Short mmCIF file of C-alpha atoms in Angstrom, two decimals:
data_model
loop_
_atom_site.label_atom_id
_atom_site.label_comp_id
_atom_site.label_asym_id
_atom_site.label_seq_id
_atom_site.Cartn_x
_atom_site.Cartn_y
_atom_site.Cartn_z
CA UNK A 1 0.00 0.00 0.00
CA UNK A 2 1.32 3.40 -0.96
CA UNK A 3 -1.66 5.73 -0.72
CA UNK A 4 -1.22 9.38 0.25
CA UNK A 5 -3.06 11.62 2.67
CA UNK A 6 -4.27 13.60 -0.31
CA UNK A 7 -5.83 10.47 -1.81
CA UNK A 8 -7.52 9.67 1.50
CA UNK A 9 -8.88 13.20 1.71
CA UNK A 10 -10.19 13.09 -1.86
CA UNK A 11 -11.78 9.65 -1.45
CA UNK A 12 -13.41 10.69 1.82
CA UNK A 13 -14.91 13.75 0.13
CA UNK A 14 -16.18 11.66 -2.80
CA UNK A 15 -17.96 9.37 -0.36
CA UNK A 16 -19.50 12.31 1.49
CA UNK A 17 -20.74 14.03 -1.67
CA UNK A 18 -21.52 10.84 -3.66
CA UNK A 19 -20.12 12.63 -6.71
CA UNK A 20 -16.75 13.29 -8.31
CA UNK A 21 -18.00 16.63 -9.65
CA UNK A 22 -19.26 17.80 -6.25
CA UNK A 23 -16.09 16.56 -4.55
CA UNK A 24 -14.02 18.60 -7.00
CA UNK A 25 -16.08 21.69 -6.12
CA UNK A 26 -15.66 21.14 -2.37
CA UNK A 27 -11.90 20.57 -2.72
CA UNK A 28 -11.42 23.38 -5.25
CA UNK A 29 -9.87 20.94 -7.72
CA UNK A 30 -10.65 20.07 -11.32
CA UNK A 31 -12.83 17.05 -12.00
CA UNK A 32 -10.03 15.25 -13.95
CA UNK A 33 -7.64 15.74 -11.02
CA UNK A 34 -10.11 14.14 -8.63
CA UNK A 35 -10.80 11.28 -11.05
CA UNK A 36 -7.08 10.56 -11.43
CA UNK A 37 -6.52 10.47 -7.66
CA UNK A 38 -9.52 8.18 -7.22
CA UNK A 39 -8.13 5.85 -9.90
CA UNK A 40 -4.67 5.83 -8.28
CA UNK A 41 -6.23 5.07 -4.91
CA UNK A 42 -8.44 2.32 -6.37
CA UNK A 43 -5.44 0.66 -8.08
CA UNK A 44 -4.07 -0.22 -4.66
CA UNK A 45 -7.02 -2.50 -3.89
CA UNK A 46 -8.25 -5.62 -5.62
CA UNK A 47 -11.82 -4.97 -4.49
CA UNK A 48 -13.78 -2.08 -6.08
CA UNK A 49 -14.33 0.99 -3.95
CA UNK A 50 -16.95 2.50 -6.25
CA UNK A 51 -19.13 1.54 -9.17
CA UNK A 52 -21.05 3.54 -11.76
CA UNK A 53 -24.60 2.53 -12.67
CA UNK A 54 -26.49 4.64 -15.19
CA UNK A 55 -23.97 7.50 -14.85
CA UNK A 56 -24.50 7.58 -11.06
CA UNK A 57 -21.62 6.88 -8.70
CA UNK A 58 -22.19 4.35 -5.92
CA UNK A 59 -19.88 3.47 -3.03
CA UNK A 60 -19.45 -0.27 -2.53
CA UNK A 61 -19.62 -1.86 0.92
CA UNK A 62 -15.86 -2.22 0.84
CA UNK A 63 -15.56 1.43 -0.19
CA UNK A 64 -17.72 2.49 2.76
CA UNK A 65 -15.44 0.60 5.15
CA UNK A 66 -12.38 2.20 3.58
CA UNK A 67 -14.03 5.62 3.88
CA UNK A 68 -14.45 5.13 7.64
CA UNK A 69 -10.80 4.09 7.92
CA UNK A 70 -9.73 7.07 5.81
CA UNK A 71 -11.70 9.48 7.98
CA UNK A 72 -10.12 8.02 11.14
CA UNK A 73 -6.64 8.45 9.68
CA UNK A 74 -7.36 12.03 8.63
CA UNK A 75 -8.74 12.84 12.07
CA UNK A 76 -5.51 11.60 13.64
CA UNK A 77 -3.51 13.81 11.28
CA UNK A 78 -5.71 16.78 12.14
CA UNK A 79 -5.21 16.03 15.83
CA UNK A 80 -1.42 16.18 15.41
CA UNK A 81 -1.70 19.55 13.68
CA UNK A 82 -4.08 20.90 16.30
CA UNK A 83 -1.89 19.80 19.21
CA UNK A 84 1.09 21.52 17.61
CA UNK A 85 -0.84 24.77 17.36
CA UNK A 86 -2.26 24.33 20.87
CA UNK A 87 1.27 24.30 22.28
CA UNK A 88 1.69 27.71 20.64
CA UNK A 89 -1.31 29.00 22.59
CA UNK A 90 -3.82 28.99 19.73
CA UNK A 91 -7.39 27.70 19.89
CA UNK A 92 -7.37 24.80 17.44
CA UNK A 93 -9.66 22.13 16.06
CA UNK A 94 -12.38 21.61 13.49
CA UNK A 95 -15.71 23.41 13.49
CA UNK A 96 -18.32 21.53 11.46
CA UNK A 97 -21.57 23.22 10.48
CA UNK A 98 -24.30 22.11 8.07
CA UNK A 99 -26.42 24.85 6.53
CA UNK A 100 -29.64 24.79 4.52
CA UNK A 101 -29.04 26.20 1.05
CA UNK A 102 -30.54 29.65 1.61
CA UNK A 103 -28.58 29.85 4.86
CA UNK A 104 -25.44 30.44 2.80
CA UNK A 105 -26.52 34.10 2.67
CA UNK A 106 -26.57 34.21 6.49
CA UNK A 107 -24.02 31.87 8.06
CA UNK A 108 -20.75 33.35 6.71
CA UNK A 109 -21.39 36.65 8.50
CA UNK A 110 -21.67 34.82 11.83
CA UNK A 111 -18.31 33.13 11.19
CA UNK A 112 -15.98 35.71 9.63
CA UNK A 113 -14.70 37.53 12.70
CA UNK A 114 -14.53 34.35 14.79
CA UNK A 115 -12.35 32.65 12.17
CA UNK A 116 -10.11 35.72 11.96
CA UNK A 117 -9.67 35.68 15.74
CA UNK A 118 -8.75 31.98 15.74
CA UNK A 119 -6.65 31.13 12.65
CA UNK A 120 -5.88 27.66 14.05
CA UNK A 121 -9.47 26.53 13.52
CA UNK A 122 -10.44 24.61 10.40
CA UNK A 123 -13.99 25.29 9.22
CA UNK A 124 -16.04 22.60 7.48
CA UNK A 125 -19.23 24.19 6.12
CA UNK A 126 -21.68 21.93 4.28
CA UNK A 127 -24.43 23.72 2.34
CA UNK A 128 -27.27 21.40 1.34
CA UNK A 129 -31.04 20.94 1.65
CA UNK A 130 -32.96 20.70 4.91
CA UNK A 131 -33.34 16.91 5.00
CA UNK A 132 -29.58 16.35 4.60
CA UNK A 133 -28.80 19.05 7.16
CA UNK A 134 -30.98 17.31 9.73
CA UNK A 135 -29.49 13.94 8.81
CA UNK A 136 -25.95 15.21 9.42
CA UNK A 137 -27.01 16.59 12.78
CA UNK A 138 -28.83 13.42 13.79
CA UNK A 139 -25.77 11.31 12.88
CA UNK A 140 -23.55 13.60 14.98
CA UNK A 141 -21.47 14.51 11.92
CA UNK A 142 -21.55 18.24 12.69
CA UNK A 143 -21.32 20.54 15.68
CA UNK A 144 -24.15 22.84 14.61
CA UNK A 145 -26.79 23.23 11.92
CA UNK A 146 -28.48 26.36 10.61
CA UNK A 147 -32.18 25.93 9.80
CA UNK A 148 -35.31 28.06 9.44
CA UNK A 149 -37.68 25.15 10.13
CA UNK A 150 -36.92 23.31 13.37
CA UNK A 151 -36.86 19.50 13.31
CA UNK A 152 -39.51 17.84 15.45
CA UNK A 153 -37.96 14.39 15.78
CA UNK A 154 -34.71 15.38 17.52
CA UNK A 155 -33.87 16.58 21.02
CA UNK A 156 -32.11 19.83 20.20
CA UNK A 157 -30.97 23.04 21.80
CA UNK A 158 -31.02 26.27 19.84
CA UNK A 159 -30.16 29.93 19.65
CA UNK A 160 -32.24 32.21 17.44
CA UNK A 161 -30.14 34.32 15.10
CA UNK A 162 -32.47 36.45 12.95
CA UNK A 163 -35.71 36.54 11.01
CA UNK A 164 -36.36 34.70 7.77
CA UNK A 165 -38.94 36.32 5.47
CA UNK A 166 -40.40 34.66 2.39
CA UNK A 167 -42.18 36.54 -0.39
CA UNK A 168 -43.95 35.65 -3.60
CA UNK A 169 -41.72 36.91 -6.41
CA UNK A 170 -41.87 37.20 -10.19
CA UNK A 171 -39.86 38.80 -12.96
CA UNK A 172 -40.36 42.43 -13.92
CA UNK A 173 -41.94 41.41 -17.22
CA UNK A 174 -44.71 39.24 -15.76
CA UNK A 175 -48.24 40.63 -15.29
CA UNK A 176 -50.56 39.18 -12.65
CA UNK A 177 -53.35 41.70 -13.09
CA UNK A 178 -54.62 44.53 -10.89
CA UNK A 179 -54.15 44.79 -7.12
CA UNK A 180 -55.02 43.86 -4.45
CA UNK A 181 -53.71 40.29 -4.67
CA UNK A 182 -55.54 37.76 -2.55
CA UNK A 183 -54.24 34.29 -1.79
CA UNK A 184 -56.38 33.02 -4.70
CA UNK A 185 -53.69 34.44 -6.95
CA UNK A 186 -51.77 31.21 -6.30
CA UNK A 187 -54.44 29.28 -8.20
CA UNK A 188 -53.87 31.32 -11.37
CA UNK A 189 -50.07 31.44 -11.70
CA UNK A 190 -47.46 28.78 -12.54
CA UNK A 191 -45.40 28.01 -9.45
CA UNK A 192 -41.76 26.93 -9.39
CA UNK A 193 -40.89 24.61 -6.50
CA UNK A 194 -37.68 23.71 -4.73
CA UNK A 195 -36.91 20.00 -4.48
CA UNK A 196 -38.46 17.72 -1.86
CA UNK A 197 -36.53 18.09 1.40
CA UNK A 198 -36.12 21.85 1.04
CA UNK A 199 -37.18 24.02 3.97
CA UNK A 200 -38.46 26.74 1.63
CA UNK A 201 -40.64 24.22 -0.17
CA UNK A 202 -41.99 22.93 3.14
CA UNK A 203 -43.02 26.44 4.19
CA UNK A 204 -44.68 27.11 0.82
CA UNK A 205 -46.57 23.81 0.87
CA UNK A 206 -47.80 24.45 4.41
CA UNK A 207 -49.15 27.84 3.36
CA UNK A 208 -50.96 26.38 0.35
CA UNK A 209 -52.37 23.46 2.32
CA UNK A 210 -53.49 25.56 5.29
CA UNK A 211 -55.38 27.87 2.93
CA UNK A 212 -56.88 25.09 0.82
CA UNK A 213 -55.26 26.30 -2.39
CA UNK A 214 -54.91 24.20 -5.54
CA UNK A 215 -51.97 25.33 -7.63
CA UNK A 216 -50.27 24.69 -10.96
CA UNK A 217 -46.83 23.22 -10.27
CA UNK A 218 -44.78 24.42 -13.22
CA UNK A 219 -41.45 22.81 -12.38
CA UNK A 220 -39.18 21.60 -9.59
CA UNK A 221 -35.57 22.75 -9.29
CA UNK A 222 -32.81 21.66 -6.95
CA UNK A 223 -31.28 24.93 -5.77
CA UNK A 224 -32.32 28.42 -4.75
CA UNK A 225 -30.15 29.87 -7.52
CA UNK A 226 -31.82 27.70 -10.15
CA UNK A 227 -35.28 28.82 -8.97
CA UNK A 228 -34.14 32.43 -9.01
CA UNK A 229 -32.89 32.23 -12.59
CA UNK A 230 -36.08 30.48 -13.74
CA UNK A 231 -38.21 33.24 -12.21
CA UNK A 232 -36.03 35.95 -13.74
CA UNK A 233 -36.43 34.27 -17.13
CA UNK A 234 -40.21 34.47 -16.77
CA UNK A 235 -40.90 30.75 -16.44
CA UNK A 236 -43.11 31.25 -13.42
CA UNK A 237 -43.34 32.51 -9.86
CA UNK A 238 -41.97 31.21 -6.59
CA UNK A 239 -41.92 31.81 -2.86
CA UNK A 240 -38.37 32.83 -2.03
CA UNK A 241 -36.46 34.07 1.03
CA UNK A 242 -35.73 37.78 0.97
CA UNK A 243 -32.16 37.17 2.15
CA UNK A 244 -31.25 35.56 -1.19
CA UNK A 245 -32.79 38.07 -3.62
CA UNK A 246 -31.54 41.47 -2.44
CA UNK A 247 -29.39 42.16 -5.49
CA UNK A 248 -32.06 41.02 -7.95
CA UNK A 249 -34.65 43.29 -6.31
CA UNK A 250 -32.28 46.26 -6.41
CA UNK A 251 -31.31 45.80 -10.05
CA UNK A 252 -34.89 45.19 -11.17
CA UNK A 253 -34.62 41.56 -12.23
CA UNK A 254 -37.20 40.45 -9.66
CA UNK A 255 -40.17 42.08 -8.00
CA UNK A 256 -42.20 41.16 -4.95
CA UNK A 257 -45.88 40.41 -5.53
CA UNK A 258 -47.70 41.85 -2.47
CA UNK A 259 -50.13 39.00 -1.84
CA UNK A 260 -52.18 38.84 1.36
CA UNK A 261 -50.72 37.14 4.44
CA UNK A 262 -47.19 37.65 3.16
CA UNK A 263 -44.39 37.69 3.98
CA UNK A 264 -44.26 34.33 5.68
CA UNK A 265 -41.95 34.72 8.65
CA UNK A 266 -39.79 32.22 10.48
CA UNK A 267 -36.50 32.38 12.35
CA UNK A 268 -32.99 31.32 11.40
CA UNK A 269 -31.79 29.18 14.30
CA UNK A 270 -28.42 27.65 15.10
CA UNK A 271 -29.21 24.20 16.55
CA UNK A 272 -27.26 21.34 18.10
CA UNK A 273 -28.04 18.01 19.75
CA UNK A 274 -29.08 18.57 23.35
CA UNK A 275 -26.94 15.72 24.68
CA UNK A 276 -23.87 16.62 22.60
CA UNK A 277 -20.60 17.09 24.46
CA UNK A 278 -19.10 20.10 22.74
CA UNK A 279 -15.48 20.39 21.76
CA UNK A 280 -13.55 23.44 23.03
CA UNK A 281 -13.88 24.98 19.55
CA UNK A 282 -17.65 24.42 19.38
CA UNK A 283 -18.13 25.76 22.90
CA UNK A 284 -16.08 28.85 22.14
CA UNK A 285 -18.01 29.47 18.94
CA UNK A 286 -21.37 29.20 20.70
CA UNK A 287 -20.22 31.73 23.29
CA UNK A 288 -19.09 34.04 20.47
CA UNK A 289 -22.46 33.84 18.70
CA UNK A 290 -24.42 34.54 21.88
CA UNK A 291 -22.30 37.60 22.60
CA UNK A 292 -21.96 39.02 19.09
CA UNK A 293 -25.17 38.10 17.22
CA UNK A 294 -26.97 41.41 17.85
CA UNK A 295 -23.97 43.43 16.69
CA UNK A 296 -23.61 41.23 13.58
CA UNK A 297 -27.29 41.68 12.70
CA UNK A 298 -27.07 45.43 13.17
CA UNK A 299 -23.96 45.74 11.02
CA UNK A 300 -24.71 43.19 8.30
CA UNK A 301 -28.48 42.76 8.15
CA UNK A 302 -30.01 46.08 9.16
CA UNK A 303 -31.55 46.40 5.68
CA UNK A 304 -33.18 43.01 6.05
CA UNK A 305 -34.63 43.52 9.51
CA UNK A 306 -36.22 46.82 8.43
CA UNK A 307 -37.62 45.49 5.13
CA UNK A 308 -41.43 45.36 5.24
#
C-alpha cells in the first residue's frame, strides 16, 4: 500500500458528496484531477471501492469501510496539527456546520470575525437541503446546523439568530393583473418549486395546504439559484427568502408580488443536539455567537430587519 493523505482526503470527500464533480467543487480541484486520484487510490485495492450505474456513482460496501478508515486516519492527522498549534497558545480544532441552502446568505457573516480571531481553527461548512442538514445533525457529523424550520424528531438546543422572510416573487416582465392580490392568486399562476426536502418548499406547501389552495406546479428545481434564474427568465413565480434576492430586487430583475398574508416569517436558528458534548472549539463558537449576534445583525443585516 502506498496511498497518500491527499488520496484519503479526496476519497473521503467523494464518499461524502456521492459525486466526483461535487467533490471537486468542495476541494477546489478540477474534476479530472479528482478522477485521477480516485483511480490511483483504487489501483491499490483488488476490491472495487466504487461503481457507476447509469452514470450515477455508488460506493461499494468495501468502499464504505475504507471511507471510515480514511476518515479516522485524517482525524488523527488533524489532531497532530491541532496539538502543535495548541502548544503555541492557539485555539485549534475543526468546526463543522451544516447549513440549509438559503442559509449560505446568512451563516458566513456569523463566522468571519470568529475565524479571523482563531486562525488555528479549520472550518467545514456543508451547504445542502434541509433533510440532509438534519441527517448530518442526527448522525452527529456536525457541531451545529443552521435551519429556518426546526426539526420535530430530535432533542435539540437552539439559539435564534435572525428573522427569515419569504415573499412571492416574479420577474419584472410578468403581469398578474390589478391589485389587491388575494391568496387566490396562487391558483392562477405557474409556481416553481424547490426540491423535496427543502425548507423553503416545506413552508410554501404548508401555506398552500393551510389555505386550501390548488396550484399549478410548473417545475421543480434543486437549488435556490436555479429557482431564481427560472423566475427571472419568466418561467413562473416562486416563494423565495428575501435574504437571497436582495441584489435582484435592487437591479430590477425580480419584484415582490404583495399577496395577502405575506411575507411568511420564520427564524434562522443555530441548533445542536441537546446531549452533545461540545469540543472546546464548538463551545467557544457558541459563546461568540451569543455575545456578538446582535452586533452582527445590526452591522450586516439592518436592511433586512427593516424590510417590510
